[in-house]
PDB file of C-alpha atoms in Angstrom:
ATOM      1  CA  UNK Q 224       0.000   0.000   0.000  1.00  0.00           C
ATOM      2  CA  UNK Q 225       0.668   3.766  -0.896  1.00  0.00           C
ATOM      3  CA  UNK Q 226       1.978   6.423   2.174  1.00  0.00           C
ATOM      4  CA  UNK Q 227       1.797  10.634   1.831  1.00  0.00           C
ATOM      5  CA  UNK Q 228       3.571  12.592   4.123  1.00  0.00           C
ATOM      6  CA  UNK Q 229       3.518  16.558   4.035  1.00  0.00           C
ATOM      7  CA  UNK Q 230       4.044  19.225   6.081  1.00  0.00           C
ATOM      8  CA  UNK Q 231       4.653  22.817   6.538  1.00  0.00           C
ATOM      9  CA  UNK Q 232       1.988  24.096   4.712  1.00  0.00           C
ATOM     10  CA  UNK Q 233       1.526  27.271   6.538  1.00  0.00           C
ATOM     11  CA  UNK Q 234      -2.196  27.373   5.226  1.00  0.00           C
ATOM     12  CA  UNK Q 235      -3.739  31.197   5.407  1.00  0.00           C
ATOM     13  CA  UNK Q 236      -5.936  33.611   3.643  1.00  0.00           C
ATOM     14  CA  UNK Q 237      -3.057  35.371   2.456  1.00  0.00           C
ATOM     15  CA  UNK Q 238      -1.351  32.528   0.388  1.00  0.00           C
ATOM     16  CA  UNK Q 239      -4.393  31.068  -1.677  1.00  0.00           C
ATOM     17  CA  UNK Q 240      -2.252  29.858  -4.156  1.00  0.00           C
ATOM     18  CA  UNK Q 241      -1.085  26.991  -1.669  1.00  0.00           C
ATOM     19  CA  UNK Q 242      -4.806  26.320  -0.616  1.00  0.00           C
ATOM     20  CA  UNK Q 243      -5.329  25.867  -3.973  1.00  0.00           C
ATOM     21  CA  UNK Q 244      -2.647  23.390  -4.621  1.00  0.00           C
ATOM     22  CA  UNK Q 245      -3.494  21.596  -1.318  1.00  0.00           C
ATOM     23  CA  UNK Q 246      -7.420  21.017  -2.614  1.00  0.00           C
ATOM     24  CA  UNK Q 247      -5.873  20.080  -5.754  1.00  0.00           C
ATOM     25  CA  UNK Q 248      -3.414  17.320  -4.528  1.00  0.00           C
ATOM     26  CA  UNK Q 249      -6.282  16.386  -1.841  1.00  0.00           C
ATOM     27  CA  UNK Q 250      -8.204  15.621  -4.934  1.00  0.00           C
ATOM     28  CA  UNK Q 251      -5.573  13.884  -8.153  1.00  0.00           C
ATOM     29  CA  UNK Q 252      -2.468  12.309  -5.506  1.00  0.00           C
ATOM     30  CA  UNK Q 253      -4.740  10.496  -2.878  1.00  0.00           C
ATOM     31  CA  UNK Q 254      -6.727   7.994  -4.639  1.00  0.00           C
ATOM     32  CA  UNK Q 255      -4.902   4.715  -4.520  1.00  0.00           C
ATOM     33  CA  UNK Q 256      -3.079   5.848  -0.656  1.00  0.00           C
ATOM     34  CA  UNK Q 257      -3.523   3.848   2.221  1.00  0.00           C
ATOM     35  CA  UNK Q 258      -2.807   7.047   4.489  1.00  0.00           C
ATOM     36  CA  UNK Q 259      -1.731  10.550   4.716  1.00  0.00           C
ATOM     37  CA  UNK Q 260       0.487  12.041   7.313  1.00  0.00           C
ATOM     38  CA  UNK Q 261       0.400  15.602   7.685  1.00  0.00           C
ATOM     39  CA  UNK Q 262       3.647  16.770   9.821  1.00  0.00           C
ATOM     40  CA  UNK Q 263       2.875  19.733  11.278  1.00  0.00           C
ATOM     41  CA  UNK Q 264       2.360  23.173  10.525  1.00  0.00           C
ATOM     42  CA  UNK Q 265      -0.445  22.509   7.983  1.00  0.00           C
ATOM     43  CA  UNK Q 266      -1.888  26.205   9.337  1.00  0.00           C
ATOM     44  CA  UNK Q 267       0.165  29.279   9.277  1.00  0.00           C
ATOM     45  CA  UNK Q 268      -1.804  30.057  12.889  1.00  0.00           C
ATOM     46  CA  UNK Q 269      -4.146  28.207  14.411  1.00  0.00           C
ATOM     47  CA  UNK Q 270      -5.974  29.746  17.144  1.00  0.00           C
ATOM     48  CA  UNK Q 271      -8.599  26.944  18.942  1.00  0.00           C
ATOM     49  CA  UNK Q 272     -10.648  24.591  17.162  1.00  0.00           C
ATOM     50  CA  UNK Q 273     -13.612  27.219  17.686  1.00  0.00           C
ATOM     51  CA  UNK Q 274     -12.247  28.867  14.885  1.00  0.00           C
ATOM     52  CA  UNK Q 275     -14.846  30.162  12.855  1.00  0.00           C
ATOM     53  CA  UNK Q 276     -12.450  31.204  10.060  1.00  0.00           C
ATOM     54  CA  UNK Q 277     -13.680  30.041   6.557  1.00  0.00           C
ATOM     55  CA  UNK Q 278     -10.379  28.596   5.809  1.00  0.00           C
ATOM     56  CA  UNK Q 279     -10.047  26.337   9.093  1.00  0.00           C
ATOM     57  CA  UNK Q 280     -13.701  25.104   8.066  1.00  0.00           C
ATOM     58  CA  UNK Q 281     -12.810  24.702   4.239  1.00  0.00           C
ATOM     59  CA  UNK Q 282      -9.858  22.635   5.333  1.00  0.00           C
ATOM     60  CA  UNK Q 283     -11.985  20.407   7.584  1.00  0.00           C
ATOM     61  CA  UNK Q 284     -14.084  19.420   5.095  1.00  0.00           C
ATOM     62  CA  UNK Q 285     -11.752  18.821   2.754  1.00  0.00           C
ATOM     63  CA  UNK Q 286      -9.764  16.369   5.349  1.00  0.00           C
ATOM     64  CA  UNK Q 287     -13.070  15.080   6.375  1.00  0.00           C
ATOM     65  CA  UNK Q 288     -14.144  14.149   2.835  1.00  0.00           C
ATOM     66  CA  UNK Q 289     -10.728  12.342   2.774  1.00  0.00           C
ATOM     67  CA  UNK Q 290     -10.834   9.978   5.648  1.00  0.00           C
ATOM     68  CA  UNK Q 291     -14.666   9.171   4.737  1.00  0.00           C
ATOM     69  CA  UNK Q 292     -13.171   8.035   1.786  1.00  0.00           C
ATOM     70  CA  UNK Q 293     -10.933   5.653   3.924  1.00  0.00           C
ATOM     71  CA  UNK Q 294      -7.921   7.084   3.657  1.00  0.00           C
ATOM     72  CA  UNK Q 295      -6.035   6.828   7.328  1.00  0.00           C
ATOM     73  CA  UNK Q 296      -5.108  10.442   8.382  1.00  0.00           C
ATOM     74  CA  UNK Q 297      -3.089  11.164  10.939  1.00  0.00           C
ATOM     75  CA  UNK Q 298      -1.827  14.409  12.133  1.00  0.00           C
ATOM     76  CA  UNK Q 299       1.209  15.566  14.222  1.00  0.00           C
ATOM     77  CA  UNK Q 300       1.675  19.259  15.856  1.00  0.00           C
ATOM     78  CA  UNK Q 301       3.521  21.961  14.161  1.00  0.00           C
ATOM     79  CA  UNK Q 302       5.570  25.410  15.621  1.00  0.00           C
ATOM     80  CA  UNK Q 303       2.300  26.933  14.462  1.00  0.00           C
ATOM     81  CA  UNK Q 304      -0.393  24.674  14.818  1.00  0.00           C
ATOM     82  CA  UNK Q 305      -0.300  23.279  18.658  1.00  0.00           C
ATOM     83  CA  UNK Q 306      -2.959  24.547  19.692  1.00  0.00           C
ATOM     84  CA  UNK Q 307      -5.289  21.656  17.301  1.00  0.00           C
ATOM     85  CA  UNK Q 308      -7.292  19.568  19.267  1.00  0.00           C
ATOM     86  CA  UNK Q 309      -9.683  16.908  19.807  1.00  0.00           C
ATOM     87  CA  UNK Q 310     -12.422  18.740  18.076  1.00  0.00           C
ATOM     88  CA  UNK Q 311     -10.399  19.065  15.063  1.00  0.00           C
ATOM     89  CA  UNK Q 312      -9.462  15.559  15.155  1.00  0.00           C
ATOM     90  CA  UNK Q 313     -13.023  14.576  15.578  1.00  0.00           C
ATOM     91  CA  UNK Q 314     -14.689  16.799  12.445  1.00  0.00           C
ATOM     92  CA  UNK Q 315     -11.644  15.962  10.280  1.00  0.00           C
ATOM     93  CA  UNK Q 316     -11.679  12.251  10.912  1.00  0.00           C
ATOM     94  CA  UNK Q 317      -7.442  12.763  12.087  1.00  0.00           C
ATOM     95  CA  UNK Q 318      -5.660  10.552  14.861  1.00  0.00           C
ATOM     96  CA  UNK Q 319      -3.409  12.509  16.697  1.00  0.00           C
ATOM     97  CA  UNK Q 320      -0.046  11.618  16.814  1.00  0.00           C
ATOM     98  CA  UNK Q 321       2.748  12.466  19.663  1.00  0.00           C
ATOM     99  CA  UNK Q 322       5.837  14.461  18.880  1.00  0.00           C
ATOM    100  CA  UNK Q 323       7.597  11.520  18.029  1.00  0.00           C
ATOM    101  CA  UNK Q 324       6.066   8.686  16.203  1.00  0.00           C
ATOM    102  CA  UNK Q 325       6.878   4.950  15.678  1.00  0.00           C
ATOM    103  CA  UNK Q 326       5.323   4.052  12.322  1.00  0.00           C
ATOM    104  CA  UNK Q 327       5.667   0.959   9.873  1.00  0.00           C
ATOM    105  CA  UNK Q 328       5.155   2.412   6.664  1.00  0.00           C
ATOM    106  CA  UNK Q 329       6.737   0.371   3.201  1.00  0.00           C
ATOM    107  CA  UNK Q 330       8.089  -2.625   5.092  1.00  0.00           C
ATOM    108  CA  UNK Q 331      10.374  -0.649   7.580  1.00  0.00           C
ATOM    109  CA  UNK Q 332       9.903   1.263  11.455  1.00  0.00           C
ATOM    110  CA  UNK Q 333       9.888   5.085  10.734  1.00  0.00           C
ATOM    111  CA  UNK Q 334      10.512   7.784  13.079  1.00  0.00           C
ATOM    112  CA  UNK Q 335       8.283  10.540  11.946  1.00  0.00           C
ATOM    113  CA  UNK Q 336       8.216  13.821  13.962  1.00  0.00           C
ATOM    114  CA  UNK Q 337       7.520  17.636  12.970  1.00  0.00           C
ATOM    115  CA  UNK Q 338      11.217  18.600  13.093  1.00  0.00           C
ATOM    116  CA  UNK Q 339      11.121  21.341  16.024  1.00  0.00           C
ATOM    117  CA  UNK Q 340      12.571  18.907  18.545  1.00  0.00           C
ATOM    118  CA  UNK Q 341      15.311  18.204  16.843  1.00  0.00           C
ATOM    119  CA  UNK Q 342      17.069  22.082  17.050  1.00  0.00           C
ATOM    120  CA  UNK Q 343      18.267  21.549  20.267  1.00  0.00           C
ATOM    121  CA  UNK Q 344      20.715  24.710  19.127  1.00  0.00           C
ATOM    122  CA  UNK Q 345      18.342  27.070  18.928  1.00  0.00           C
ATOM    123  CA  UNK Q 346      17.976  27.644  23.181  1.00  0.00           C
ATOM    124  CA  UNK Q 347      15.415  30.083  23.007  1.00  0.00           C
ATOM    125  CA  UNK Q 348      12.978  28.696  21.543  1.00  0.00           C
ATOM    126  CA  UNK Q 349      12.996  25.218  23.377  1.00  0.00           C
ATOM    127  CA  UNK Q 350      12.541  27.318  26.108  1.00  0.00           C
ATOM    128  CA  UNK Q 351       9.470  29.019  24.450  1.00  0.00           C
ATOM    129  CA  UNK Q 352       8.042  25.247  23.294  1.00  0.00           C
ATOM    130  CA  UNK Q 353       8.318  23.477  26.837  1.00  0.00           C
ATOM    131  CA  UNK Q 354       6.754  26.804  28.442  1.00  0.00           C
ATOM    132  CA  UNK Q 355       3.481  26.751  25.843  1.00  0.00           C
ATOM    133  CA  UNK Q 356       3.485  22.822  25.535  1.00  0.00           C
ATOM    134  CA  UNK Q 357       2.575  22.082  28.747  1.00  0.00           C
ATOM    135  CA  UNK Q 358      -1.061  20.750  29.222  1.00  0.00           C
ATOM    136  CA  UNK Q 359      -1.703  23.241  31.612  1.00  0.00           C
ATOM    137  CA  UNK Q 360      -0.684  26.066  29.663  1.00  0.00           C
ATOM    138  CA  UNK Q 361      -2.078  24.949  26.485  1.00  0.00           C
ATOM    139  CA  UNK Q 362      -5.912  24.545  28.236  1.00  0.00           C
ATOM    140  CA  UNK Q 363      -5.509  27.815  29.579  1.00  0.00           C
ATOM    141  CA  UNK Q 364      -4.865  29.425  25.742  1.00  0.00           C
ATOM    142  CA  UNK Q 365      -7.837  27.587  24.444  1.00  0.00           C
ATOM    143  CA  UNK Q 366     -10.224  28.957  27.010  1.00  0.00           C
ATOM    144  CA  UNK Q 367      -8.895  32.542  26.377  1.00  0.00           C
ATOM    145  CA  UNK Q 368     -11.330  34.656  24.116  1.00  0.00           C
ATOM    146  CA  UNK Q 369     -10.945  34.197  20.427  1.00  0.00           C
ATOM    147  CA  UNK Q 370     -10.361  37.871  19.691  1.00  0.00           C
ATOM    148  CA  UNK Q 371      -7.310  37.493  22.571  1.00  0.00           C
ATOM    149  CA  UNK Q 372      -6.282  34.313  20.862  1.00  0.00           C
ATOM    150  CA  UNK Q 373      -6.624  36.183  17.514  1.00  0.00           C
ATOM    151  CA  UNK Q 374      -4.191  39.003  18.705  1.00  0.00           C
ATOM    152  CA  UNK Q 375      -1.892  36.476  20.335  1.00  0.00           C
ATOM    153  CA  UNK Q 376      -1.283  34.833  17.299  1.00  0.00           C
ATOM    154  CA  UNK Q 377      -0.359  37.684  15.283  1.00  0.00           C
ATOM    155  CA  UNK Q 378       2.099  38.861  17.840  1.00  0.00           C
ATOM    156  CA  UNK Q 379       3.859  35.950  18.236  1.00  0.00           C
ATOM    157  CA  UNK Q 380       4.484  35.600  14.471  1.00  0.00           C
ATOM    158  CA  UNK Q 381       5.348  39.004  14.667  1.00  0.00           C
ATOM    159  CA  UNK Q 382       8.256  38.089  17.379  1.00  0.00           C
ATOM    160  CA  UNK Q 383       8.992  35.070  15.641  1.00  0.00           C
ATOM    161  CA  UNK Q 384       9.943  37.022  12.299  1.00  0.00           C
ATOM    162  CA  UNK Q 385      12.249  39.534  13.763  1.00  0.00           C
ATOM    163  CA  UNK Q 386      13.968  36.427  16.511  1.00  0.00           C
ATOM    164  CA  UNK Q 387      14.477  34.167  13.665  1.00  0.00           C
ATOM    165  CA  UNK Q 388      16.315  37.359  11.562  1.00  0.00           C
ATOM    166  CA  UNK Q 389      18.740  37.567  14.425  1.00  0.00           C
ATOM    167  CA  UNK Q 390      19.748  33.982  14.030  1.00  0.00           C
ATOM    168  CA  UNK Q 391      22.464  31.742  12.348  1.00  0.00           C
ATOM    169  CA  UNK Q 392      21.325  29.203   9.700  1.00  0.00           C
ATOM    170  CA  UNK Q 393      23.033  26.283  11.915  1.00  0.00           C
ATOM    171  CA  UNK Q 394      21.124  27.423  14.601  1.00  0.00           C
ATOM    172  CA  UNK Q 395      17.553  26.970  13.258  1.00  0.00           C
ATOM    173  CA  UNK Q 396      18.588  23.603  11.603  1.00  0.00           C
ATOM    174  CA  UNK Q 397      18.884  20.062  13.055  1.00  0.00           C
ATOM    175  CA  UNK Q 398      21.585  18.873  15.284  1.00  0.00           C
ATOM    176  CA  UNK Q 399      23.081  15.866  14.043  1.00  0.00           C
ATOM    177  CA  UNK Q 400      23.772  14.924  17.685  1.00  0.00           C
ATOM    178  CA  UNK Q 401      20.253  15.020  18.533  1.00  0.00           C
ATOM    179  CA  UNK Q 402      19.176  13.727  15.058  1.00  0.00           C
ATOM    180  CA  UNK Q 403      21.203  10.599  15.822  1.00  0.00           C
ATOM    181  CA  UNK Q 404      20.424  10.181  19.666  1.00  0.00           C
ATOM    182  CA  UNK Q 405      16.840   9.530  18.450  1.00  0.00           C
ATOM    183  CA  UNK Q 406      17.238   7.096  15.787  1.00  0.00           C
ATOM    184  CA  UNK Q 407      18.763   5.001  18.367  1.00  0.00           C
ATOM    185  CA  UNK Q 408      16.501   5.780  20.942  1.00  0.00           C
ATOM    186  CA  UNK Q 409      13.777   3.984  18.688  1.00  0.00           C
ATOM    187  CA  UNK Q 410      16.095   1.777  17.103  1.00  0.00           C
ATOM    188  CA  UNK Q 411      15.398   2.969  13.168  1.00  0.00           C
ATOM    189  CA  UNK Q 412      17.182   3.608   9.978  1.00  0.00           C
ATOM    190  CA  UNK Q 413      14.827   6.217   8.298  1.00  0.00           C
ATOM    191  CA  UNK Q 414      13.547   9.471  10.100  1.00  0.00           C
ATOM    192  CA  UNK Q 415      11.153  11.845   7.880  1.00  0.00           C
ATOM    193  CA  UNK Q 416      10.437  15.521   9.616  1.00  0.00           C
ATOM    194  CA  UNK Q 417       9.929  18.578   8.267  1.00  0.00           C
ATOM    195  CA  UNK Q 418      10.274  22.501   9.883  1.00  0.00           C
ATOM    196  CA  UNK Q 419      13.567  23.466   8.400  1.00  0.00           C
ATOM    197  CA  UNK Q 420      12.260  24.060   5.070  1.00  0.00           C
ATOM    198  CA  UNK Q 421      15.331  22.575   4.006  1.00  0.00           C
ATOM    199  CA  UNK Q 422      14.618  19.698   1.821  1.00  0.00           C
ATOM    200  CA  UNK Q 423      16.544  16.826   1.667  1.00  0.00           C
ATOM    201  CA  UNK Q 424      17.662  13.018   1.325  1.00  0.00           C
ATOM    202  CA  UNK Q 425      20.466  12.272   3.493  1.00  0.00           C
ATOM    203  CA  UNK Q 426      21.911   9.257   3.615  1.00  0.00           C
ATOM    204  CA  UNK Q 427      23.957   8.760   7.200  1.00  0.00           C
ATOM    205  CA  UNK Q 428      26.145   6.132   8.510  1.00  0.00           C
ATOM    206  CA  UNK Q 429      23.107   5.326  10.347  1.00  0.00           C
ATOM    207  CA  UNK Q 430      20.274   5.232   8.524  1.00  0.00           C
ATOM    208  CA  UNK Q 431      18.377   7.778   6.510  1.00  0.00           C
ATOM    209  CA  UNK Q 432      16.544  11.309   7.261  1.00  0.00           C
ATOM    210  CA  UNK Q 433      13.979  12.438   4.673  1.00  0.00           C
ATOM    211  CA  UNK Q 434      13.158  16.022   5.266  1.00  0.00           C
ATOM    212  CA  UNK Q 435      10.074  17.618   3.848  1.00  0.00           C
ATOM    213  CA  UNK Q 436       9.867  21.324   2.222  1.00  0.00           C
ATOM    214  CA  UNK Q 437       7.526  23.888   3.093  1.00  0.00           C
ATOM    215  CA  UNK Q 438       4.570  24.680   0.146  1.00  0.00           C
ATOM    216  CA  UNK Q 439       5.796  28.253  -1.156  1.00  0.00           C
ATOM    217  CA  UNK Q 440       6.756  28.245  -4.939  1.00  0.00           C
ATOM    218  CA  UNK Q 441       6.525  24.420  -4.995  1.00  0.00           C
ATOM    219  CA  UNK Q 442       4.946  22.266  -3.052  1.00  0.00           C
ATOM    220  CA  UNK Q 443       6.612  18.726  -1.172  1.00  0.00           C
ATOM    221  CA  UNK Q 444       5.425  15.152  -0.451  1.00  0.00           C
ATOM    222  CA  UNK Q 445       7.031  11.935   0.311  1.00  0.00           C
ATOM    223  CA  UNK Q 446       5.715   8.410  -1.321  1.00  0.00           C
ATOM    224  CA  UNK Q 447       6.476   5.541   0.398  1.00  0.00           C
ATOM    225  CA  UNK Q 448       5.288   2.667  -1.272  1.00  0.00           C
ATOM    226  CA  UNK Q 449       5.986  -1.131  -0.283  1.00  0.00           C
ATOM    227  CA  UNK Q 450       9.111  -3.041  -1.557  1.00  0.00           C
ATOM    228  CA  UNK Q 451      10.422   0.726  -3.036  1.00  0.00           C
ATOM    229  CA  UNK Q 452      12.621   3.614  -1.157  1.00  0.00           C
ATOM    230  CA  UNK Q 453      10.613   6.631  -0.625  1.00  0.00           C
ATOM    231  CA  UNK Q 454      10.674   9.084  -2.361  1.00  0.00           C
ATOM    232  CA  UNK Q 455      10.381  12.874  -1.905  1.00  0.00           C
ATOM    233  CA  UNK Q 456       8.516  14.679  -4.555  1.00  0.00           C
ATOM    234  CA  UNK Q 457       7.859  18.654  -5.913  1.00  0.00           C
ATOM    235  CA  UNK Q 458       5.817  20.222  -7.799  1.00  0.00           C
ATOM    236  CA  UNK Q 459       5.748  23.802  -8.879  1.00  0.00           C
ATOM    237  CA  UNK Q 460       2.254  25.818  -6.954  1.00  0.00           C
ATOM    238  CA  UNK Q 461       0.637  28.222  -9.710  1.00  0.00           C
ATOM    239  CA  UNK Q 462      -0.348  30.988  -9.093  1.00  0.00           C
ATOM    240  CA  UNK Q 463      -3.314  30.717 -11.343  1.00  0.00           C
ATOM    241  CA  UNK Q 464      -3.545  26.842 -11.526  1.00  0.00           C
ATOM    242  CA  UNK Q 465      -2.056  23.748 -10.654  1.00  0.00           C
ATOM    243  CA  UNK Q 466      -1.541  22.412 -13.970  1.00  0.00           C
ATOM    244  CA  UNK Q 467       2.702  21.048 -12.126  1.00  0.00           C
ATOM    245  CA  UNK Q 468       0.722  19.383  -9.669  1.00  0.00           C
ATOM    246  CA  UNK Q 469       0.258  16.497 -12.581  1.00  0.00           C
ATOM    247  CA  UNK Q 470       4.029  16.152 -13.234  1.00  0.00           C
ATOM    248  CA  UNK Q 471       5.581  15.720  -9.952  1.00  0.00           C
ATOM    249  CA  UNK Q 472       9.475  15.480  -9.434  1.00  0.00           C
ATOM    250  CA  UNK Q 473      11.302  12.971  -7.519  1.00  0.00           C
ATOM    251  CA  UNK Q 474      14.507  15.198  -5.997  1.00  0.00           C
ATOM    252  CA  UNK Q 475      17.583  14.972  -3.222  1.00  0.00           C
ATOM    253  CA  UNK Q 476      17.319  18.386  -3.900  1.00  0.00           C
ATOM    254  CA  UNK Q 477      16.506  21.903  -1.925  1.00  0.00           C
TER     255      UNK Q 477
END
């Protein structure tokens, strides 16, 4: 059977371009799957599952036709989209996974993650993500009012942009350290993450670590399909179209 994995999406009114191309590979790339992982970040912000945004609900829907379908969805939290809940699990028809996930997908055990974890360089915000990640922290934010949530939200992007300016490339990527603790922690050879928006086939001593791009002028999957390596695919987003989206482009490329 037939895998998907994507991730870092960043979803949002202002980028309807990639909502288009997500519909459109929703619709032409999911027929003969098994499942779809989503890796985090799918939404550029996301608030609370009381969201009334049209987006949040078009997106739903769109998931929710998909898993009727019988296509296994599962979902794993992004930088930007912790805050998704049960409710959202529930209308979309999405498990929720944990930060790090044991998977057998093609024959082999996968470690599948967002990517955030693994930037053990970048102090400050590890700090921010076990402050907000705690349970108790994260019930208080979704009982806040939306219009506070709203503002939140935009602020912390806001701080995000001008932090992230301020830092070093090595930084804000992986550490190979930590990238290679937790293969052997769960005792695998291939780890697929995304958040770097570097993407990427590298083949270690140890094993192998698929990394997923972010959908800005193209748009990234991996296909992992039984007896066959996986394979990480792009495909250009149109501005005005999708017409790439049916010639997609197997790469070990950024």
């Amino acid at each position: 059977m037939t895998t998907l994995l994507i991730s870092d999406l960043h979803l949002s009114p202002e980028r309807p371009a990639v909502t288009r191309a997500f519909f459109a590979f929703l619709e032409n790339q999911t027929g003969d799957i098994e499942a779809l992982y989503i890796l985090g970040d799918l939404f550029e912000a996301w608030i609370g599952d009381d969201d009334p945004a049209p987006l949040a609900r078009q997106v739903i829907a769109a998931l929710k036709k998909l898993s009727d379908s019988g296509v296994r969805l599962f979902f794993t939290h992004g930088n930007r989209d912790f805050l998704i809940g049960r409710q959202f699990a529930r209308e979309s028809g999405a498990t929720l996974l944990p930060d790090h996930h044991l998977a057998e997908l093609g024959g082999q055990r996968v470690l599948l993650l967002h990517g955030d974890t693994l930037c053990t360089g970048d102090a400050d915000y590890q700090k921010f993500r076990r402050r907000y990640r705690h349970p108790l922290v994260k019930f208080l934010l979704r009982h806040l009012p939306l219009k506070k949530r709203q503002k939140m939200a935009v602020e912390w992007r806001q701080k995000s942009m001008r932090a992230n300016a301020n830092k070093s490339d090595n930084i804000m990527d992986v550490s190979a350290e930590t990238v290679a603790q937790l293969m052997a922690q769960y005792q695998v050879k291939l780890m697929i993450h995304g958040h770097t928006h570097r993407p990427y086939h590298h083949h270690m001593a140890f094993g192998e670590r698929l990394v997923l791009g972010d959908w800005h002028q193209r748009g990234w999957y991996i296909r992992i399909e039984g007896g066959h390596p996986p394979e990480l695919i792009s495909f250009p987003i149109e501005e005005n179209g999708n017409r790439g989206l049916f010639s997609p482009e197997p790469t070990n490329q950024p």
